[in-house]
Coordinates of C-alpha atoms in Angstrom, one line a residue:
X170 CA -55.2 9.6 -21.1
X171 CA -55.2 10.8 -17.2
X172 CA -53.4 9.1 -14.9
X173 CA -53.7 8.4 -11.2
X174 CA -50.1 7.7 -9.6
X175 CA -50.6 5.4 -6.4
X176 CA -47.7 6.5 -4.5
X177 CA -47.1 2.5 -3.9
X178 CA -43.1 1.8 -4.6
X179 CA -43.0 -0.1 -7.5
X180 CA -46.3 -0.1 -8.8
X181 CA -47.2 3.2 -10.5
X182 CA -44.2 2.0 -13.4
X183 CA -46.3 -1.5 -14.1
X184 CA -49.4 0.8 -14.4
X185 CA -47.5 2.8 -17.2
X186 CA -47.5 5.9 -14.9
X187 CA -50.8 4.9 -12.4
X188 CA -54.4 4.3 -12.3
X189 CA -56.6 5.7 -15.6
X190 CA -58.4 8.7 -13.8
X191 CA -62.2 7.8 -13.6
X192 CA -62.0 4.3 -14.0
X193 CA -64.1 1.7 -11.6
X194 CA -61.2 -0.9 -10.5
X195 CA -61.4 -4.0 -8.8
X196 CA -58.8 -5.0 -5.8
X197 CA -59.2 -8.7 -5.9
X198 CA -57.4 -11.3 -3.7
X199 CA -58.2 -13.6 -0.9
X200 CA -58.6 -12.6 2.9
X201 CA -54.7 -11.9 3.9
X202 CA -53.3 -10.2 1.1
X203 CA -53.1 -6.7 2.0
X204 CA -56.3 -5.5 -0.6
X205 CA -57.3 -2.9 2.4
X206 CA -53.6 -1.7 2.5
X207 CA -52.9 -1.0 -0.8
X208 CA -56.6 1.2 -1.2
X209 CA -55.4 3.1 2.2
X210 CA -51.9 3.2 0.5
X211 CA -53.1 4.9 -2.8
X212 CA -56.4 7.3 -1.6
X213 CA -53.2 8.8 1.3
X214 CA -50.8 9.6 -1.3
X215 CA -53.1 10.8 -3.9
X216 CA -55.6 12.9 -1.8
X217 CA -55.3 16.4 -2.6
X218 CA -55.5 19.4 0.1
X219 CA -59.0 19.8 -2.0
X220 CA -59.6 15.7 -2.9
X221 CA -61.8 13.5 -0.4
X222 CA -62.8 10.1 -0.6
X223 CA -65.8 7.9 0.3
X224 CA -64.5 5.2 2.1
X225 CA -67.5 2.5 1.9
X226 CA -67.9 -0.7 4.2
X227 CA -70.1 -3.3 4.1
X228 CA -70.1 -6.3 6.7
X229 CA -67.0 -7.3 5.8
X230 CA -64.9 -5.6 8.2
X231 CA -66.1 -2.3 10.7
X232 CA -64.6 1.0 10.1
X233 CA -63.2 1.6 13.4
X234 CA -61.9 -1.8 13.5
X235 CA -60.1 -1.1 9.7
X236 CA -59.1 2.6 10.9
X237 CA -56.7 0.6 14.2
X238 CA -55.1 -1.4 11.7
X239 CA -54.3 1.2 9.5
X240 CA -52.8 3.1 12.4
X241 CA -49.5 1.0 12.6
X242 CA -48.7 1.9 8.8
X243 CA -46.3 4.8 8.5
X244 CA -48.5 6.3 5.5
X245 CA -51.7 6.9 7.9
X246 CA -52.3 10.2 8.3
X247 CA -54.8 10.2 11.0
X248 CA -55.7 14.4 10.5
X249 CA -57.0 13.5 7.6
X250 CA -59.5 11.0 8.6
X251 CA -63.5 12.3 8.9
X252 CA -62.3 15.7 7.0
X253 CA -60.4 14.0 3.7
X254 CA -61.3 10.4 4.3
X255 CA -64.9 9.6 4.8
X256 CA -66.0 6.1 6.1
X257 CA -69.5 5.4 6.0
X258 CA -71.2 1.7 6.3
X259 CA -73.5 0.7 3.8
X260 CA -74.5 -2.5 5.1
X261 CA -77.4 -2.4 7.2
X262 CA -79.2 -0.3 4.3
X263 CA -77.8 -3.1 2.0
X264 CA -79.4 -5.8 4.2
X265 CA -82.8 -4.6 4.9
X266 CA -83.4 -2.1 1.6
X267 CA -81.8 -3.9 -0.6
X268 CA -79.6 -3.1 -4.3
X269 CA -82.0 -0.7 -4.7
X270 CA -81.8 1.6 -1.7
X271 CA -77.9 1.7 -1.2
X272 CA -77.6 3.2 -4.7
X273 CA -80.0 5.7 -3.5
X274 CA -77.6 5.9 -0.1
X275 CA -74.2 5.9 -2.2
X276 CA -75.9 8.8 -4.6
X277 CA -76.9 10.8 -1.3
X278 CA -73.3 10.6 0.5
X279 CA -71.8 11.6 -3.0
X280 CA -73.5 14.8 -3.1
X281 CA -73.1 15.2 0.3
X282 CA -69.4 15.2 0.3
X283 CA -68.6 15.4 -3.6
X284 CA -65.4 13.0 -3.1
X285 CA -62.9 12.1 -5.3
X286 CA -62.5 8.4 -4.7
X287 CA -64.8 5.5 -3.7
X288 CA -64.1 3.3 -2.4
X289 CA -66.6 0.1 -1.1
X290 CA -65.3 -2.4 1.0
X291 CA -66.0 -5.8 0.8
X292 CA -68.0 -5.8 -2.4
X293 CA -67.4 -9.7 -2.8
X294 CA -69.8 -10.4 0.3
X295 CA -72.6 -8.0 -0.7
X296 CA -74.4 -10.8 -2.6
X297 CA -74.7 -12.7 0.8
X298 CA -76.3 -10.1 2.4
X299 CA -78.9 -8.5 0.1
X300 CA -82.2 -10.3 0.0
X301 CA -83.1 -12.4 -3.1
X302 CA -86.0 -10.0 -3.9
X303 CA -83.6 -6.7 -3.5
X304 CA -82.8 -5.5 -6.9
X305 CA -82.1 -7.7 -9.5
X306 CA -78.7 -9.6 -8.4
X307 CA -75.4 -8.0 -8.2
X308 CA -74.6 -8.1 -11.9
X309 CA -77.1 -5.6 -12.3
X310 CA -76.3 -3.7 -9.2
X311 CA -72.7 -3.3 -10.4
X312 CA -73.4 -2.2 -13.9
X313 CA -76.2 0.5 -12.4
X314 CA -73.0 1.4 -10.1
X315 CA -70.6 1.7 -12.5
X316 CA -73.0 4.2 -14.8
X317 CA -73.6 6.1 -11.4
X318 CA -69.7 6.5 -10.5
X319 CA -68.7 7.5 -14.6
X320 CA -71.6 10.2 -14.1
X321 CA -70.3 11.2 -10.7
X322 CA -66.8 11.4 -12.7
X323 CA -65.0 9.7 -10.0
X324 CA -62.7 7.4 -9.7
X325 CA -63.8 3.8 -7.6
X326 CA -62.1 0.9 -6.4
X327 CA -64.7 -1.9 -5.4
X328 CA -62.2 -4.6 -2.9
X329 CA -63.2 -7.7 -2.4
X330 CA -62.3 -11.7 -1.6
X331 CA -62.0 -12.8 -5.0
X332 CA -60.4 -16.1 -6.1
X333 CA -59.0 -17.0 -9.6
X334 CA -62.1 -19.1 -10.4
X335 CA -63.9 -16.0 -9.2
X336 CA -62.1 -13.7 -11.5
X337 CA -63.2 -16.1 -14.4
X338 CA -66.5 -16.1 -13.9
X339 CA -68.3 -13.6 -12.1
X340 CA -69.8 -10.8 -14.0
X341 CA -68.6 -7.8 -11.9
X342 CA -65.0 -8.6 -13.5
X343 CA -66.7 -8.1 -16.8
X344 CA -68.0 -4.5 -16.1
X345 CA -64.2 -3.0 -14.2
X346 CA -62.2 -1.2 -16.0
X347 CA -59.4 -2.4 -14.0
X348 CA -58.2 -5.9 -12.0
X349 CA -55.4 -5.9 -9.8
X350 CA -55.4 -9.3 -8.4
X351 CA -53.0 -9.7 -5.3
X352 CA -52.1 -13.6 -4.3
X353 CA -50.1 -15.4 -1.9
X354 CA -47.6 -18.8 -3.6
X355 CA -46.4 -21.5 -1.8
X356 CA -42.4 -22.0 -2.7
X357 CA -41.0 -24.8 -0.8
X358 CA -41.1 -23.7 3.0
X359 CA -42.3 -20.5 2.7
X360 CA -45.0 -18.3 1.2
X361 CA -44.6 -15.3 -1.5
X362 CA -46.8 -12.8 -2.0
X363 CA -48.1 -11.9 -5.4
X364 CA -49.7 -9.2 -7.2
X365 CA -50.9 -8.9 -10.8
X366 CA -53.0 -6.7 -13.6
X367 CA -55.6 -8.7 -14.9
X368 CA -56.9 -6.3 -17.2
X369 CA -56.8 -1.9 -17.8
X370 CA -59.5 -1.3 -20.2
X371 CA -57.9 1.1 -23.1
X372 CA -54.2 1.2 -21.8
X373 CA -51.1 -0.5 -21.3
X374 CA -49.6 -2.2 -18.7
X375 CA -46.6 -4.7 -17.4
X376 CA -48.2 -7.9 -17.7
X377 CA -47.1 -11.0 -15.2
X378 CA -46.3 -11.8 -11.7
X379 CA -44.8 -9.3 -10.0
X380 CA -43.3 -9.7 -6.2
X381 CA -44.9 -7.8 -3.3
X382 CA -43.7 -7.4 0.4
X383 CA -46.0 -5.6 3.1
X384 CA -43.9 -3.8 6.0
X385 CA -44.7 -0.5 8.1
X386 CA -44.0 2.0 4.7
X387 CA -47.0 -0.3 3.7
X388 CA -47.1 -2.5 0.4
X389 CA -43.5 -2.4 -1.9
X390 CA -43.9 -4.4 -5.1
X391 CA -40.7 -5.4 -7.1
X392 CA -41.8 -5.6 -10.7
X393 CA -40.6 -8.6 -12.2
X394 CA -37.4 -8.3 -14.3
X395 CA -37.9 -8.4 -17.7
X396 CA -35.5 -7.7 -21.1
X397 CA -38.2 -4.6 -21.3
X398 CA -36.3 -3.4 -17.8
X399 CA -32.8 -3.7 -19.6
X400 CA -31.3 -0.9 -21.4
X401 CA -31.0 -1.2 -25.3
X402 CA -27.6 0.9 -25.9
X403 CA -25.1 -1.4 -24.0
X404 CA -22.1 0.1 -23.2
X405 CA -19.5 -2.3 -23.3
X406 CA -16.1 -0.6 -23.0
X407 CA -12.6 -1.2 -24.9
X408 CA -11.1 -1.1 -21.5
X409 CA -9.8 -4.0 -19.9
X410 CA -10.4 -4.9 -16.2
X411 CA -7.3 -6.6 -14.7
X412 CA -7.8 -9.7 -11.7
X413 CA -4.9 -7.8 -9.8
X414 CA -3.3 -11.8 -11.6
X415 CA -1.2 -11.0 -13.9
X416 CA -0.7 -14.6 -15.3
X417 CA -4.8 -14.6 -15.7
X418 CA -5.1 -11.4 -17.1
X419 CA -2.8 -13.1 -20.0
X420 CA -4.7 -15.7 -20.2
X421 CA -7.2 -13.0 -20.7
X422 CA -5.3 -11.1 -23.3
X423 CA -5.3 -8.1 -20.9
X424 CA -8.5 -8.4 -18.8
X425 CA -12.3 -8.7 -19.0
X426 CA -13.8 -6.5 -21.6
X427 CA -15.3 -4.1 -19.2
X428 CA -19.2 -4.0 -18.9
X429 CA -19.4 -7.8 -20.1
X430 CA -20.7 -10.6 -18.1
X431 CA -18.1 -13.8 -17.1
X432 CA -19.0 -16.9 -15.4
X433 CA -16.7 -18.3 -12.6
X434 CA -17.3 -21.9 -13.3
X435 CA -16.8 -24.9 -10.8
X436 CA -16.6 -27.2 -8.2
X437 CA -16.9 -26.5 -4.5
X438 CA -14.3 -25.1 -3.6
X439 CA -12.1 -24.4 -6.7
X440 CA -11.7 -20.9 -5.8
X441 CA -14.9 -18.6 -7.8
X442 CA -15.0 -16.6 -4.7
X443 CA -12.2 -15.7 -4.1
X444 CA -11.4 -15.1 -8.2
X445 CA -14.6 -12.8 -7.7
X446 CA -12.9 -10.9 -4.6
X447 CA -9.4 -10.6 -6.7
X448 CA -11.7 -8.5 -9.1
X449 CA -12.6 -6.7 -6.3
X450 CA -9.6 -5.8 -4.5
X451 CA -8.0 -5.2 -7.8
X452 CA -10.7 -2.3 -8.7
X453 CA -10.4 -0.6 -5.6
X454 CA -7.0 0.0 -6.1
X455 CA -8.1 1.5 -8.6
X456 CA -10.3 3.5 -6.5
X457 CA -13.5 1.6 -9.2
X458 CA -16.3 1.2 -6.6
X459 CA -17.6 -2.8 -6.6
X460 CA -20.9 -4.1 -5.2
X461 CA -21.0 -8.0 -3.8
X462 CA -24.8 -9.7 -4.5
X463 CA -24.1 -12.8 -2.2
X464 CA -26.1 -15.5 -0.8
X465 CA -23.5 -17.7 0.0
X466 CA -21.1 -15.8 2.6
X467 CA -22.8 -13.7 5.4
X468 CA -20.6 -10.2 5.2
X469 CA -18.7 -10.9 8.4
X470 CA -17.5 -14.1 7.6
X471 CA -16.4 -13.2 4.2
X472 CA -14.4 -10.3 5.2
X473 CA -12.9 -12.8 7.8
X474 CA -11.9 -14.9 4.7
X475 CA -10.7 -11.8 2.9
X476 CA -8.3 -10.8 5.8
X477 CA -6.7 -14.2 5.3
X478 CA -5.0 -13.5 2.3
X479 CA -4.4 -9.7 3.0
X480 CA -7.8 -7.7 1.8
X481 CA -9.6 -5.2 4.0
X482 CA -13.2 -5.5 2.7
X483 CA -14.5 -3.7 6.1
X484 CA -11.6 -1.0 4.8
X485 CA -12.9 -0.5 1.7
X486 CA -16.9 -0.5 2.7
X487 CA -15.1 2.3 4.9
X488 CA -14.1 4.1 1.8
X489 CA -17.1 3.3 0.1
X490 CA -15.4 1.3 -2.5
X491 CA -17.4 -1.7 -1.7
X492 CA -21.3 -2.5 -0.4
X493 CA -22.1 -5.8 0.5
X494 CA -25.9 -7.2 0.3
X495 CA -26.9 -10.4 1.6
X496 CA -29.9 -12.7 1.6
X497 CA -30.0 -16.2 3.2
X498 CA -30.6 -18.4 -0.2
X499 CA -33.3 -20.1 1.7
X500 CA -35.2 -17.1 1.4
X501 CA -34.3 -15.3 -2.1
X502 CA -37.4 -14.1 -4.3
X503 CA -35.0 -13.3 -7.1
X504 CA -37.1 -10.3 -8.9
X505 CA -37.0 -8.8 -5.5
X506 CA -33.2 -8.9 -4.8
X507 CA -32.5 -7.8 -8.5
X508 CA -34.1 -3.8 -7.5
X509 CA -31.7 -4.2 -4.4
X510 CA -29.1 -4.8 -6.2
X511 CA -30.0 -2.2 -9.3
X512 CA -30.6 0.4 -6.2
X513 CA -26.8 -0.4 -5.1
X514 CA -25.3 -0.1 -8.3
X515 CA -26.9 3.6 -8.6
X516 CA -25.7 4.1 -4.8
X517 CA -22.0 5.1 -6.3
X518 CA -20.5 5.3 -9.7
X519 CA -20.1 1.4 -9.6
X520 CA -18.2 -0.7 -11.6
X521 CA -17.8 -4.0 -10.6
X522 CA -20.6 -6.6 -9.6
X523 CA -20.2 -10.0 -8.5
X524 CA -23.2 -12.4 -8.1
X525 CA -22.1 -15.2 -5.9
X526 CA -24.2 -17.4 -7.1
X527 CA -26.5 -18.4 -9.4
X528 CA -27.3 -21.6 -8.1
X529 CA -28.7 -19.6 -5.5
X530 CA -30.5 -17.9 -7.6
X531 CA -31.9 -20.8 -9.4
X532 CA -33.1 -22.2 -6.2
X533 CA -35.6 -19.2 -5.4
X534 CA -36.8 -19.3 -8.7
X535 CA -40.3 -21.0 -9.5
X536 CA -39.3 -22.9 -12.9
X537 CA -36.7 -23.4 -15.3
X538 CA -38.1 -20.8 -18.2
X539 CA -38.3 -18.4 -15.0
X540 CA -34.6 -18.8 -14.0
X541 CA -33.5 -18.7 -17.8
X542 CA -35.3 -15.4 -18.8
X543 CA -34.5 -13.9 -15.2
X544 CA -31.5 -14.8 -15.8
X545 CA -31.0 -13.3 -19.1
X546 CA -32.9 -10.2 -18.0
X547 CA -30.6 -9.6 -14.9
X548 CA -27.6 -9.7 -17.3
X549 CA -28.7 -7.4 -19.3
X550 CA -29.4 -4.8 -17.6
X551 CA -26.5 -4.9 -15.6
X552 CA -24.2 -4.6 -18.5
X553 CA -26.8 -1.7 -19.8
X554 CA -25.5 0.1 -17.4
X555 CA -22.1 -0.6 -18.5
X556 CA -21.3 -2.2 -15.3
X557 CA -19.1 -5.4 -15.6
X558 CA -20.9 -8.7 -13.9
X559 CA -19.2 -12.0 -12.4
X560 CA -21.5 -14.4 -12.0
X561 CA -20.3 -17.6 -9.9
X562 CA -21.7 -20.9 -11.1
X563 CA -20.9 -24.3 -9.1
X564 CA -20.6 -27.4 -10.6
X565 CA -21.8 -30.6 -8.7
X566 CA -19.9 -32.9 -10.5
X567 CA -16.1 -32.6 -8.9
X568 CA -14.8 -35.4 -11.9
X569 CA -15.8 -36.5 -15.0
X570 CA -18.0 -34.9 -17.8
X571 CA -19.9 -32.0 -16.6
X572 CA -22.3 -29.0 -18.1
X573 CA -22.8 -25.0 -16.7
X574 CA -26.4 -25.7 -16.4
X575 CA -28.8 -28.3 -17.3
X576 CA -31.0 -25.0 -18.2
X577 CA -28.7 -23.6 -21.5
X578 CA -27.8 -20.9 -19.8
X579 CA -24.4 -20.0 -20.6
X580 CA -24.8 -18.3 -24.2
X581 CA -26.2 -15.4 -21.6
X582 CA -22.5 -14.8 -20.7
X583 CA -19.3 -13.2 -22.7
X584 CA -16.8 -15.1 -21.0
X585 CA -17.0 -18.4 -19.0
X586 CA -13.6 -19.4 -16.9
X587 CA -13.7 -23.0 -15.9
X588 CA -12.1 -24.1 -12.6
X589 CA -11.7 -27.9 -12.2
X590 CA -10.1 -30.1 -9.6
X591 CA -7.7 -32.7 -11.0
X592 CA -5.4 -35.6 -10.2
X593 CA -2.3 -35.8 -10.9
X594 CA 0.2 -38.2 -9.9
X595 CA -1.7 -39.4 -6.9
X596 CA -2.7 -36.1 -5.6
X597 CA -5.3 -33.6 -5.5
X598 CA -4.9 -30.2 -7.6
X599 CA -6.9 -27.1 -9.3
X600 CA -6.9 -26.5 -12.9
X601 CA -8.1 -23.2 -14.5
X602 CA -9.0 -22.6 -18.6
X603 CA -10.3 -19.4 -20.1
X604 CA -13.3 -21.8 -22.2
X605 CA -14.9 -18.4 -23.9
X606 CA -13.9 -14.9 -24.4
X607 CA -16.6 -13.2 -26.9
X608 CA -15.0 -10.8 -29.2
X609 CA -11.5 -11.5 -27.9
X610 CA -8.6 -13.6 -28.2
X611 CA -7.8 -15.5 -25.0
X612 CA -5.2 -18.1 -24.0
X613 CA -6.4 -21.7 -24.6
X614 CA -3.7 -22.6 -22.3
X615 CA -5.1 -25.2 -19.1
X616 CA -3.1 -23.8 -16.2
X617 CA -2.3 -25.7 -13.1
X618 CA -3.0 -23.2 -10.0
X619 CA -2.9 -23.6 -6.2
X620 CA -4.4 -20.4 -3.5
X621 CA -1.6 -19.2 -1.3
X622 CA -1.5 -16.5 1.6
X623 CA -1.4 -13.6 -1.5
X624 CA -4.9 -15.7 -2.7
X625 CA -5.0 -16.9 -6.7
X626 CA -1.6 -18.3 -8.1
X627 CA -1.1 -19.3 -11.6
X628 CA 1.0 -22.3 -12.1
X629 CA 2.9 -23.5 -15.4
X630 CA 0.5 -24.8 -18.1
X631 CA -0.4 -28.9 -17.9
X632 CA 0.9 -29.8 -21.3
X633 CA 1.8 -34.0 -20.5
X634 CA -1.8 -35.0 -20.1
X635 CA -5.2 -35.1 -21.9
X636 CA -8.7 -34.6 -20.3
X637 CA -7.6 -32.2 -18.3
X638 CA -10.9 -30.4 -17.3
X639 CA -12.9 -33.8 -16.8
X640 CA -10.8 -33.9 -13.5
X641 CA -9.8 -37.0 -14.6
X642 CA -6.3 -36.6 -16.9
X643 CA -4.4 -39.5 -18.8
X644 CA -0.7 -39.0 -19.9
X645 CA 0.0 -38.4 -23.3
X646 CA 2.4 -41.5 -23.4
X647 CA 2.2 -44.2 -20.8
X648 CA 4.7 -46.5 -20.7
X649 CA 4.4 -49.0 -17.6
X650 CA 7.1 -49.1 -15.0
X651 CA 8.6 -52.0 -15.9
X652 CA 9.6 -51.5 -19.5
X653 CA 11.5 -48.2 -17.8
X654 CA 15.1 -48.6 -17.4
X655 CA 16.3 -49.1 -14.0
X656 CA 17.7 -45.2 -14.1
X657 CA 14.3 -44.0 -14.7
X658 CA 12.3 -46.0 -12.1
X659 CA 14.8 -45.2 -9.2
X660 CA 13.9 -41.3 -10.2
X661 CA 10.0 -42.2 -9.8
X662 CA 10.8 -44.0 -6.9
X663 CA 12.6 -40.9 -4.8
X664 CA 9.9 -38.6 -6.3
X665 CA 7.2 -40.7 -4.9
X666 CA 9.5 -40.9 -1.8
X667 CA 10.0 -37.3 -1.1
X668 CA 7.4 -35.6 -2.7
X669 CA 7.8 -32.4 -5.7
X670 CA 11.6 -31.5 -5.9
X671 CA 13.8 -30.7 -8.6
X672 CA 16.8 -32.0 -10.3
X673 CA 19.7 -31.6 -7.9
X674 CA 17.2 -33.2 -4.3
X675 CA 16.5 -36.3 -6.8
X676 CA 20.1 -36.5 -7.7
X677 CA 20.9 -36.6 -4.4
X678 CA 17.8 -39.2 -3.5
X679 CA 19.7 -41.5 -6.4
X680 CA 23.5 -40.8 -6.0
X681 CA 23.6 -39.6 -9.5
X682 CA 25.2 -36.7 -11.0
X683 CA 22.6 -33.9 -11.4
X684 CA 22.7 -33.4 -15.1
X685 CA 22.2 -37.1 -16.0
X686 CA 19.1 -37.2 -13.4
X687 CA 17.9 -33.4 -15.3
X688 CA 17.6 -35.3 -18.3
X689 CA 16.6 -38.2 -17.2
X690 CA 13.6 -35.7 -15.9
X691 CA 13.4 -34.2 -18.8
X692 CA 12.8 -38.0 -21.0
X693 CA 10.3 -38.9 -18.2
X694 CA 8.4 -35.5 -18.3
X695 CA 8.1 -36.2 -21.9
X696 CA 6.4 -39.4 -21.8
X697 CA 3.8 -37.9 -19.4
X698 CA 5.3 -39.8 -16.0
X699 CA 6.5 -36.7 -14.3
X700 CA 5.2 -33.1 -14.3
X701 CA 7.3 -30.5 -14.1
X702 CA 5.8 -27.3 -12.4
X703 CA 6.7 -23.8 -11.0
X704 CA 7.3 -23.4 -7.5
X705 CA 8.6 -20.2 -6.0
X706 CA 10.5 -19.3 -9.1
X707 CA 12.2 -22.3 -9.8
X708 CA 10.9 -25.9 -11.5
X709 CA 10.1 -28.9 -9.3
X710 CA 9.2 -32.4 -10.4
X711 CA 6.4 -35.2 -9.2
X712 CA 5.4 -38.6 -10.5
X713 CA 2.0 -38.6 -12.4
X714 CA 2.0 -42.7 -12.1

C-alpha cells in the first residue's frame, strides 16, 4: 500500500510510514488540541510542485482567520496559498441547500482544481447547520462523500471537534478508513497532549497514547516507549567499565560489564549521584563520552558540586565528552524525555548514561503499569545501543527494612549497588554493598565508606556487626559493660572521650603499655564492642556501645 508521509516529526513511524494514499481519515479532537495545525503541517510537507489541496471550511472558523493563525508556524509557506493550497467555504451551501447541494459544490470544486487532497474543516458542525429536510442525514452524506472521494482518486481529511463518545457512537467513524484522535489529559498541576491512532483500515500502526507538543515548528510527536522500539541484538560487552575507585572496582570484579544497566539505590544524601559522577569522570579520562539525564540537579549546580571534588564538568562538555539534559521534575513527560535522551546518545559515540533519578520518572508516569513498562523498554533500548546505564533510585527509608520499589522493577537492572546510612557506636556513617551483578562474581562484603575531597573513599569491611544494611546493626557478641574487666571499660571510656583513635593514642589516654592496649582493642573488636576502620592508611578504633 502506498504511503503518504506526513512530515510531522515522530508521527510517520507510528503510522508505519505515513497515511495510506487515497484513504479517508478523520482528525478528531476537542477544540484547541491542534487538529487544524496537524492537517496544515501535513499538507505543506506532502504537496509536491504539481499537487494541489482543496481546503473546504464550514462555519466553524473562517478561512481568513485560519490562515492568519497558520502564518505563525515555521512550516507555513505563503507563496503556495491560493495556488497549491486552495481555500473555499461550503458553509453557506450547506445551510441553504443541504447535503445534495454541498456534494454538488464539492464535485465542481474538485473538477475545477484537480486536487490530490481534500479537507473539510469542521465536519462535526455540518449536522448542526444543515436543514432537517436536506439530504437524508449526516451518515448518508458521509457515505456518499467517501464514495465520491474514492472515485475522484483523492486522499480525504475530515476534521472535527469529536469527543471520545462521538468516536464510539457517530456513524462517520465507521465509514472512515482511519481515525487520528488528539486529546488532552490533566496530570497533577499540568496538562499533557496525546495522539492516538484509533483505526487504519488494512494496515498496521503503532497503537497507544503518544505524547505530542505544539511549538513554532508545529506538532512533534514522541512515540510512547515500548519494547518494539528496542534492539533485539543486545551488545553486552566483555569489557569492564571502571568507576575510577579502585576498591569499588574490586567489589565489582573489575567494574560493571559494558552495555549493562546498574541501579544505585540509597537514601537521600548517601552518594548515589556522586558514584554516577565518579563513573563519568573515569570514562572521560579514557576519552569516552557520557550523557547525564537529570531531574534533580540543574547543570550549573551540578558543576559546582563536582568542582568541590576537583571535577571540571564544564570542561568535559567543551571537549565533547559530556552532555547534560535537564528537565524540571515537576514537568517530566517520560516518553518525550526518552526521545531527547536517545537523540543525545546518538549525537556522539556515547558509552555511558546516568539517569538521575528513577523516582522522578515514576512521578511523571501516569500509573504503575506504565512506569514498569516504560522503565523496562527504556533500559532495553539503551542497552541495545551498547551503552552502560546507571540509574539512581532513592529509597525513602533511612533505617529499617526497605524495598527498591513497590512496582517490582529490580529485575530490570543487571547490577544493584545499595548505599545506606548506618549507626555505629553512637554516630552516623555510610555503608555500601553490591547486592547483584548478573552473570559475574562480585564481593559480598559490606564496606563502610566516606566522602572526602576526592569523592568516594571505601573503608574496611564491617565485620563485627549483623544487620548493617537494615541501617540498625547489632554486634555479633554484645556483653554488657558491667561484665567487662576494668581495663576494657577504661579503653572504651577513652575512645568515647577522645573519639576514633589508634592504639598509641588510647594507651596514652589510659596511661598503659601500647602493646597491652592493642591486645585489649583486638579482643574488644572480636566481641563487637569496638570497630576498627582504616583512615589515611592507619587503623583506628571507635566504640559501638
